[in-house]
Amino acid sequence: MSKKKALSVLLTAGLVLSVNGVYAQGPEGAPNSNAASAFDNKIIKKISADNMYNTIDSLSKEPRAAGTDGELKGAQYIKGQFEKYGYETELQPFKIYDVIRNNVSGLVEIGGQNLNPYVFSGSYSGEVTAEVMHVGKAISGTVPDSVKGKIALIERGDITFVEKIQNVLNKGAVGVIMYNNSGSSNAFGQASYGQNIPAVAITRVQGLELVEQLKAGSFTAKIKVSGSGFLEKTSYNVIAKMKPHKNKDTGQIVMIGAHHDSVPGGPGANDDASGVSAVLELARVMSNMPIDTELRFVTFGSEEKGLLGSYHYASTLSSEEADRIVGHFQMDMIGSKDAGGDNKANGLIMYTIDGKKNTVTDLASAAGLRTALGEVVPYGQLGRSDHQPFHELGIPAALFIHSPLEPWYHTPADTIDKIDKNKLQETAEIVGAAVYQIARPDTPALEHSRVAPKPVDYDFENRPPGA
Ligand code: BES
Ligand code: ZN
């Protein structure tokens, strides 16, 4: 059964009744109430903002930049906590590549003259001497086979640097000289790991001159690059699973995530030790709860390098497994005193990739009404965090964040003293109540219960995060 179908069966079974795609859960015997149900209370009464604060304090003592010892220490701390709570845990390693620029020097020599090029970020270090061939913008499908063994002279523009290098590399080029498509600068360009030919940049004037010279006859160039390349490092995801009892298993999975890496040099108290603290606290309070849905708590590494950990994790899911995931709740920056402005819901917003409501936002917005916040949570459209790869797999996913962001975002001042326990508590209660609404074991039998569904209405907000 597909996850969407399975969930709609669950819904019609009476877990929650969908009205215009919006649903809420009142307490037993109290139809249409927005008060917390006995099931909500099993979770929310146990959530401790003090525990969360202590987690943030432990994690934010030093930066946790991707691939550093700080990240590994943080990941091991998180794993240890999951283990303490009785979860099956895994430290999932993956390779990342950091650009090296150590006394970088670059040279393009033509007819005894040095063009003093800029070395592409991440360019392979090496030396080649070969004939130069102009290949225009190096758009795929337009690069001739005859560039093989030659240095490709490329015009900047229309497609990415990495794509241009790859298009000529695929045809056997041995070096890249790229000229600007406007202005007078030569400072641009980046190569990707594994593109093992030197790549340098020159100005537009220099490039057009070479194009003219080539019309008059062929010539060779020498490119020499040193001090540039990539350093391979290891980053980690931390995964904790709790499977339901065999005879109570719906086969579904619900995921709760955050990222544990910080930006280099930043303690990342709010970004995103705060999200990790909620993941750990929800893992703690749910560890002894009866469930009929697998719970998966994951903290991702290398989010700040471009969602690398969550993309890696998503790539390890079989399609059968991805199909069983009914929701991904991502918490990223959920505890800043200085975020959220005077927006409703204390600044909390749920961002989806497509700007549409989904199961996650429906359940969580309704949970907002029955928990400490006491209000529905609005939703909006934004990527920029680990909900992206799950959305791309067709999994309902949302980012929980306070928006607009605090001024300390991505600075060394993102420290524990800026954390607001109330915001932590409110957000963790919402996600906890929403998740447990899916995971609680009575759900398939709920068609016979007196639980009354109460739909909630919540708004789209065009709220830019401001950084
Ligand atoms: N915690 C932020 C996510 C964020 C930032 C959400 C601003 C909304 C507004 C995250 O850690 C981050 O900084 N993401 C990067 C993008 C990522 C793909 C490297 C960003 O937003 O610059
Ligand atoms: Zn973040």
Short mmCIF file of C-alpha atoms in Angstrom, two decimals, residues 74-416:
data_model
loop_
_atom_site.label_atom_id
_atom_site.label_comp_id
_atom_site.label_asym_id
_atom_site.label_seq_id
_atom_site.Cartn_x
_atom_site.Cartn_y
_atom_site.Cartn_z
CA GLY A 74 28.44 16.25 19.30
CA ALA A 75 27.25 13.26 17.26
CA GLN A 76 28.65 10.84 19.84
CA TYR A 77 26.94 12.75 22.63
CA ILE A 78 23.62 12.55 20.78
CA LYS A 79 24.09 8.84 20.09
CA GLY A 80 24.86 8.23 23.78
CA GLN A 81 21.64 9.98 24.79
CA PHE A 82 19.53 7.95 22.34
CA GLU A 83 21.13 4.78 23.73
CA LYS A 84 20.33 5.84 27.27
CA TYR A 85 16.69 6.07 26.26
CA GLY A 86 16.77 2.53 24.86
CA TYR A 87 16.90 3.21 21.12
CA GLU A 88 18.59 1.17 18.45
CA THR A 89 21.14 3.74 17.23
CA GLU A 90 23.56 4.17 14.39
CA LEU A 91 26.28 6.67 13.56
CA GLN A 92 26.02 6.86 9.77
CA PRO A 93 29.25 8.19 8.21
CA PHE A 94 29.51 9.87 4.82
CA LYS A 95 32.31 11.64 2.95
CA ILE A 96 32.42 15.37 2.51
CA TYR A 97 34.96 17.52 0.70
CA ASP A 98 36.36 20.81 1.92
CA VAL A 99 37.97 23.26 -0.49
CA ILE A 100 41.68 23.79 0.21
CA ARG A 101 43.37 27.10 -0.64
CA ASN A 102 46.91 27.02 0.74
CA ASN A 103 49.30 29.53 -0.87
CA VAL A 104 47.37 29.13 -4.09
CA SER A 105 49.18 30.08 -7.25
CA GLY A 106 48.04 29.91 -10.84
CA LEU A 107 49.65 30.57 -14.17
CA VAL A 108 48.52 30.64 -17.79
CA GLU A 109 51.49 31.04 -20.11
CA ILE A 110 50.94 31.76 -23.78
CA GLY A 111 53.82 32.84 -26.02
CA GLY A 112 56.00 33.58 -22.99
CA GLN A 113 53.33 35.81 -21.36
CA ASN A 114 51.54 35.10 -18.05
CA LEU A 115 47.84 36.02 -17.98
CA ASN A 116 47.87 35.97 -14.13
CA PRO A 117 44.66 33.98 -13.85
CA TYR A 118 42.45 33.42 -10.83
CA VAL A 119 42.42 29.81 -9.64
CA PHE A 120 38.91 28.30 -9.42
CA SER A 121 37.83 27.37 -5.92
CA GLY A 122 38.61 23.66 -5.59
CA SER A 123 40.59 23.53 -8.85
CA TYR A 124 42.77 20.48 -9.23
CA SER A 125 46.46 21.28 -8.70
CA GLY A 126 48.62 20.29 -11.65
CA GLU A 127 50.38 21.37 -14.79
CA VAL A 128 49.37 20.89 -18.43
CA THR A 129 50.66 22.17 -21.74
CA ALA A 130 48.29 21.70 -24.65
CA GLU A 131 46.64 23.31 -27.63
CA VAL A 132 43.85 25.76 -26.78
CA MET A 133 40.36 25.29 -28.24
CA HIS A 134 37.45 27.73 -27.95
CA VAL A 135 34.21 25.92 -27.05
CA GLY A 136 31.89 28.89 -26.44
CA LYS A 137 29.86 28.48 -23.27
CA ALA A 138 30.50 24.71 -23.18
CA ILE A 139 26.81 23.87 -23.16
CA SER A 140 26.17 20.15 -23.16
CA GLY A 141 25.72 18.85 -26.71
CA THR A 142 27.71 21.69 -28.28
CA VAL A 143 31.21 20.65 -27.15
CA PRO A 144 33.11 18.99 -30.02
CA ASP A 145 34.94 15.67 -29.57
CA SER A 146 38.05 17.38 -30.89
CA VAL A 147 38.57 19.12 -27.53
CA LYS A 148 40.09 15.83 -26.41
CA GLY A 149 43.65 16.37 -25.11
CA LYS A 150 43.22 20.15 -25.39
CA ILE A 151 42.71 23.07 -23.02
CA ALA A 152 39.13 24.32 -23.31
CA LEU A 153 38.68 28.09 -23.56
CA ILE A 154 35.16 28.72 -22.22
CA GLU A 155 32.94 31.77 -21.86
CA ARG A 156 31.23 32.26 -18.50
CA GLY A 157 27.42 32.27 -18.36
CA ASP A 158 24.09 30.40 -18.71
CA ILE A 159 25.10 27.19 -16.90
CA THR A 160 27.15 26.55 -13.75
CA PHE A 161 30.94 26.46 -13.61
CA VAL A 162 30.82 22.85 -12.51
CA GLU A 163 28.61 21.89 -15.46
CA LYS A 164 30.92 23.62 -17.93
CA ILE A 165 33.98 21.82 -16.55
CA GLN A 166 32.11 18.52 -16.63
CA ASN A 167 30.95 19.01 -20.22
CA VAL A 168 34.52 19.45 -21.49
CA LEU A 169 35.92 16.82 -19.12
CA ASN A 170 33.43 14.35 -20.61
CA LYS A 171 35.05 15.01 -24.00
CA GLY A 172 38.58 14.53 -22.68
CA ALA A 173 39.76 18.14 -22.19
CA VAL A 174 42.87 18.46 -20.01
CA GLY A 175 42.43 21.99 -18.65
CA VAL A 176 39.97 24.90 -18.47
CA ILE A 177 40.53 28.61 -19.06
CA MET A 178 37.28 30.48 -18.52
CA TYR A 179 36.80 34.11 -19.46
CA ASN A 180 34.25 36.44 -17.92
CA ASN A 181 31.05 37.30 -19.79
CA SER A 182 30.97 40.87 -18.43
CA GLY A 183 32.92 43.39 -16.37
CA SER A 184 36.66 43.47 -15.83
CA SER A 185 37.15 40.92 -13.06
CA ASN A 186 38.83 37.53 -13.28
CA ALA A 187 37.85 36.42 -9.76
CA PHE A 188 35.20 33.72 -10.22
CA GLY A 189 34.65 30.02 -10.65
CA GLN A 190 34.48 26.82 -8.71
CA ALA A 191 35.20 23.20 -9.49
CA SER A 192 33.70 20.13 -7.91
CA TYR A 193 35.43 17.20 -6.21
CA GLY A 194 36.67 14.69 -8.79
CA GLN A 195 37.04 17.21 -11.65
CA ASN A 196 40.76 16.50 -11.89
CA ILE A 197 41.92 19.08 -14.42
CA PRO A 198 43.25 22.56 -13.60
CA ALA A 199 40.63 25.29 -14.02
CA VAL A 200 41.41 29.01 -14.03
CA ALA A 201 39.64 32.29 -14.78
CA ILE A 202 40.69 35.32 -16.87
CA THR A 203 39.04 38.63 -17.73
CA ARG A 204 36.66 39.18 -20.60
CA VAL A 205 39.18 41.32 -22.48
CA GLN A 206 41.86 38.63 -22.12
CA GLY A 207 39.42 35.94 -23.27
CA LEU A 208 38.20 37.80 -26.35
CA GLU A 209 41.80 38.43 -27.33
CA LEU A 210 42.52 34.69 -27.20
CA VAL A 211 39.41 34.00 -29.28
CA GLU A 212 40.75 36.44 -31.92
CA GLN A 213 44.22 34.88 -31.84
CA LEU A 214 42.73 31.43 -32.39
CA LYS A 215 41.10 32.66 -35.59
CA ALA A 216 44.59 33.47 -36.85
CA GLY A 217 45.99 30.04 -36.00
CA SER A 218 46.35 27.46 -33.28
CA PHE A 219 48.65 27.88 -30.29
CA THR A 220 49.44 26.12 -27.03
CA ALA A 221 49.17 27.27 -23.45
CA LYS A 222 50.63 26.08 -20.21
CA ILE A 223 48.37 26.07 -17.14
CA LYS A 224 49.91 25.54 -13.73
CA VAL A 225 47.97 25.45 -10.47
CA SER A 226 49.25 24.69 -6.99
CA GLY A 227 47.90 24.87 -3.43
CA SER A 228 44.32 24.17 -4.49
CA GLY A 229 42.02 21.14 -4.28
CA PHE A 230 39.78 19.27 -1.89
CA LEU A 231 40.32 17.61 1.45
CA GLU A 232 38.21 14.54 2.15
CA LYS A 233 36.55 14.45 5.57
CA THR A 234 33.90 12.37 7.29
CA SER A 235 30.61 13.73 8.56
CA TYR A 236 27.86 11.78 10.34
CA ASN A 237 24.13 11.34 10.71
CA VAL A 238 22.87 9.98 14.02
CA ILE A 239 19.89 7.65 13.66
CA ALA A 240 17.68 6.24 16.41
CA LYS A 241 14.79 3.87 15.78
CA MET A 242 11.98 2.49 17.86
CA LYS A 243 9.90 -0.24 16.29
CA PRO A 244 6.37 -0.94 17.48
CA HIS A 245 5.37 -4.27 18.95
CA LYS A 246 5.02 -6.83 16.14
CA ASN A 247 1.31 -7.37 16.53
CA LYS A 248 0.64 -3.63 16.76
CA ASP A 249 2.58 -2.56 13.68
CA THR A 250 0.91 -0.43 11.00
CA GLY A 251 4.10 -0.67 8.91
CA GLN A 252 4.33 3.10 8.87
CA ILE A 253 7.26 5.28 9.93
CA VAL A 254 7.23 8.83 11.27
CA MET A 255 10.43 10.89 11.31
CA ILE A 256 11.61 13.68 13.58
CA GLY A 257 14.78 15.49 12.53
CA ALA A 258 17.20 18.34 13.20
CA HIS A 259 20.78 19.07 12.15
CA HIS A 260 23.61 18.84 14.65
CA ASP A 261 26.32 20.63 12.64
CA SER A 262 26.98 24.34 13.07
CA VAL A 263 28.65 26.87 10.80
CA PRO A 264 32.45 27.01 11.28
CA GLY A 265 33.32 29.10 14.32
CA GLY A 266 29.71 29.35 15.48
CA PRO A 267 28.47 27.60 18.62
CA GLY A 268 25.11 27.05 16.91
CA ALA A 269 23.03 27.14 20.09
CA ASN A 270 19.88 27.98 18.18
CA ASP A 271 21.12 26.75 14.79
CA ASP A 272 20.60 23.95 15.44
CA ALA A 273 21.39 22.59 18.90
CA SER A 274 17.85 23.78 19.70
CA GLY A 275 16.33 21.39 17.16
CA VAL A 276 18.57 18.57 18.38
CA SER A 277 17.46 19.23 21.95
CA ALA A 278 13.83 18.74 20.94
CA VAL A 279 14.64 15.60 18.96
CA LEU A 280 16.36 14.14 22.04
CA GLU A 281 13.64 15.25 24.43
CA LEU A 282 10.89 13.76 22.26
CA ALA A 283 12.93 10.56 21.97
CA ARG A 284 13.14 10.48 25.76
CA VAL A 285 9.44 11.03 26.41
CA MET A 286 8.35 8.62 23.70
CA SER A 287 10.75 5.87 24.65
CA ASN A 288 8.30 4.10 26.92
CA MET A 289 5.10 4.95 25.11
CA PRO A 290 3.02 2.37 23.35
CA ILE A 291 3.22 2.89 19.58
CA ASP A 292 1.96 1.23 16.42
CA THR A 293 4.21 3.26 14.08
CA GLU A 294 7.98 3.14 13.86
CA LEU A 295 9.59 6.27 15.30
CA ARG A 296 12.74 7.47 13.62
CA PHE A 297 14.77 10.26 15.19
CA VAL A 298 17.63 11.55 13.07
CA THR A 299 20.13 14.36 13.54
CA PHE A 300 21.88 15.24 10.31
CA GLY A 301 25.46 16.34 9.71
CA SER A 302 26.65 18.82 7.07
CA GLU A 303 23.32 20.61 6.71
CA GLU A 304 25.26 23.87 6.58
CA LYS A 305 27.31 22.61 3.66
CA GLY A 306 24.18 22.14 1.55
CA LEU A 307 21.88 19.56 3.22
CA LEU A 308 24.51 16.88 2.61
CA GLY A 309 23.58 14.67 5.57
CA SER A 310 19.87 14.58 4.85
CA TYR A 311 20.49 13.95 1.14
CA HIS A 312 22.85 11.13 2.10
CA TYR A 313 20.29 9.66 4.49
CA ALA A 314 17.54 9.94 1.87
CA SER A 315 19.80 8.15 -0.64
CA THR A 316 20.08 5.17 1.72
CA LEU A 317 16.30 4.66 1.89
CA SER A 318 14.86 1.97 -0.35
CA SER A 319 11.77 3.10 -2.22
CA GLU A 320 9.76 0.63 -0.16
CA GLU A 321 11.07 2.24 3.03
CA ALA A 322 10.52 5.80 1.78
CA ASP A 323 6.98 4.80 0.89
CA ARG A 324 6.32 3.81 4.50
CA ILE A 325 7.40 7.22 5.88
CA VAL A 326 4.20 9.18 6.48
CA GLY A 327 5.79 12.40 7.68
CA HIS A 328 9.07 14.21 8.39
CA PHE A 329 9.06 16.88 11.12
CA GLN A 330 12.22 19.04 10.85
CA MET A 331 13.07 21.40 13.70
CA ASP A 332 15.73 24.00 12.91
CA MET A 333 16.15 27.14 15.04
CA ILE A 334 13.27 26.69 17.48
CA GLY A 335 14.53 28.44 20.61
CA SER A 336 15.71 32.00 20.00
CA LYS A 337 14.55 34.79 22.31
CA ASP A 338 15.17 37.21 19.47
CA ALA A 339 13.41 35.49 16.56
CA GLY A 340 9.82 35.53 15.42
CA GLY A 341 9.12 39.23 15.86
CA ASP A 342 5.58 39.90 17.02
CA ASN A 343 4.04 37.43 14.64
CA LYS A 344 1.27 35.16 15.83
CA ALA A 345 2.06 31.73 17.30
CA ASN A 346 5.03 33.40 19.02
CA GLY A 347 6.76 33.57 15.64
CA LEU A 348 6.55 29.84 14.95
CA ILE A 349 5.90 28.94 11.31
CA MET A 350 5.91 25.68 9.36
CA TYR A 351 7.63 25.98 6.01
CA THR A 352 6.99 23.49 3.24
CA ILE A 353 8.94 23.22 0.03
CA ASP A 354 5.93 23.67 -2.23
CA GLY A 355 4.11 26.16 0.01
CA LYS A 356 1.22 23.74 0.41
CA LYS A 357 -0.30 22.24 3.52
CA ASN A 358 0.36 18.55 4.15
CA THR A 359 -0.24 15.91 6.81
CA VAL A 360 2.62 17.24 8.91
CA THR A 361 1.39 20.83 8.90
CA ASP A 362 -2.25 19.79 9.39
CA LEU A 363 -1.44 17.69 12.45
CA ALA A 364 0.99 20.20 13.92
CA SER A 365 -1.15 23.27 13.39
CA ALA A 366 -4.01 21.53 15.17
CA ALA A 367 -1.63 20.42 17.92
CA GLY A 368 -0.68 24.07 18.43
CA LEU A 369 -4.21 24.73 19.58
CA ARG A 370 -4.23 22.00 22.24
CA THR A 371 -0.74 22.54 23.68
CA ALA A 372 1.16 25.27 25.54
CA LEU A 373 1.09 27.65 22.55
CA GLY A 374 -2.71 27.62 22.47
CA GLU A 375 -2.92 28.78 18.85
CA VAL A 376 -2.85 27.29 15.39
CA VAL A 377 0.49 27.53 13.63
CA PRO A 378 0.65 29.25 10.22
CA TYR A 379 2.53 27.83 7.29
CA GLY A 380 4.65 29.29 4.51
CA GLN A 381 7.01 28.34 1.70
CA LEU A 382 10.76 27.88 2.18
CA GLY A 383 13.51 25.30 1.73
CA ARG A 384 16.93 25.90 3.28
CA SER A 385 16.82 22.93 5.66
CA ASP A 386 16.63 19.13 5.81
CA HIS A 387 12.93 18.83 4.98
CA GLN A 388 13.96 19.30 1.31
CA PRO A 389 15.21 15.75 0.47
CA PHE A 390 12.16 14.19 2.12
CA HIS A 391 9.82 16.38 0.11
CA GLU A 392 11.69 15.30 -3.02
CA LEU A 393 10.91 11.67 -2.12
CA GLY A 394 7.22 12.54 -1.93
CA ILE A 395 7.12 12.45 1.87
CA PRO A 396 4.99 15.10 3.63
CA ALA A 397 7.57 17.28 5.36
CA ALA A 398 7.82 20.65 7.08
CA LEU A 399 10.39 22.88 8.73
CA PHE A 400 9.48 24.22 12.18
CA ILE A 401 11.28 27.54 12.79
CA HIS A 402 10.74 30.98 14.31
CA SER A 403 10.73 33.60 11.62
CA PRO A 404 12.05 36.26 11.06
CA LEU A 405 15.43 35.04 12.23
CA GLU A 406 17.45 36.49 15.09
CA PRO A 407 20.34 38.88 14.28
CA TRP A 408 22.88 36.31 15.61
CA TYR A 409 22.05 33.81 12.86
CA HIS A 410 25.31 32.15 11.69
CA THR A 411 27.49 34.27 14.00
CA PRO A 412 29.68 33.41 17.02
CA ALA A 413 26.97 35.11 19.11
CA ASP A 414 24.49 32.25 18.56
CA THR A 415 24.99 31.22 22.20
CA ILE A 416 22.99 29.60 25.00
#
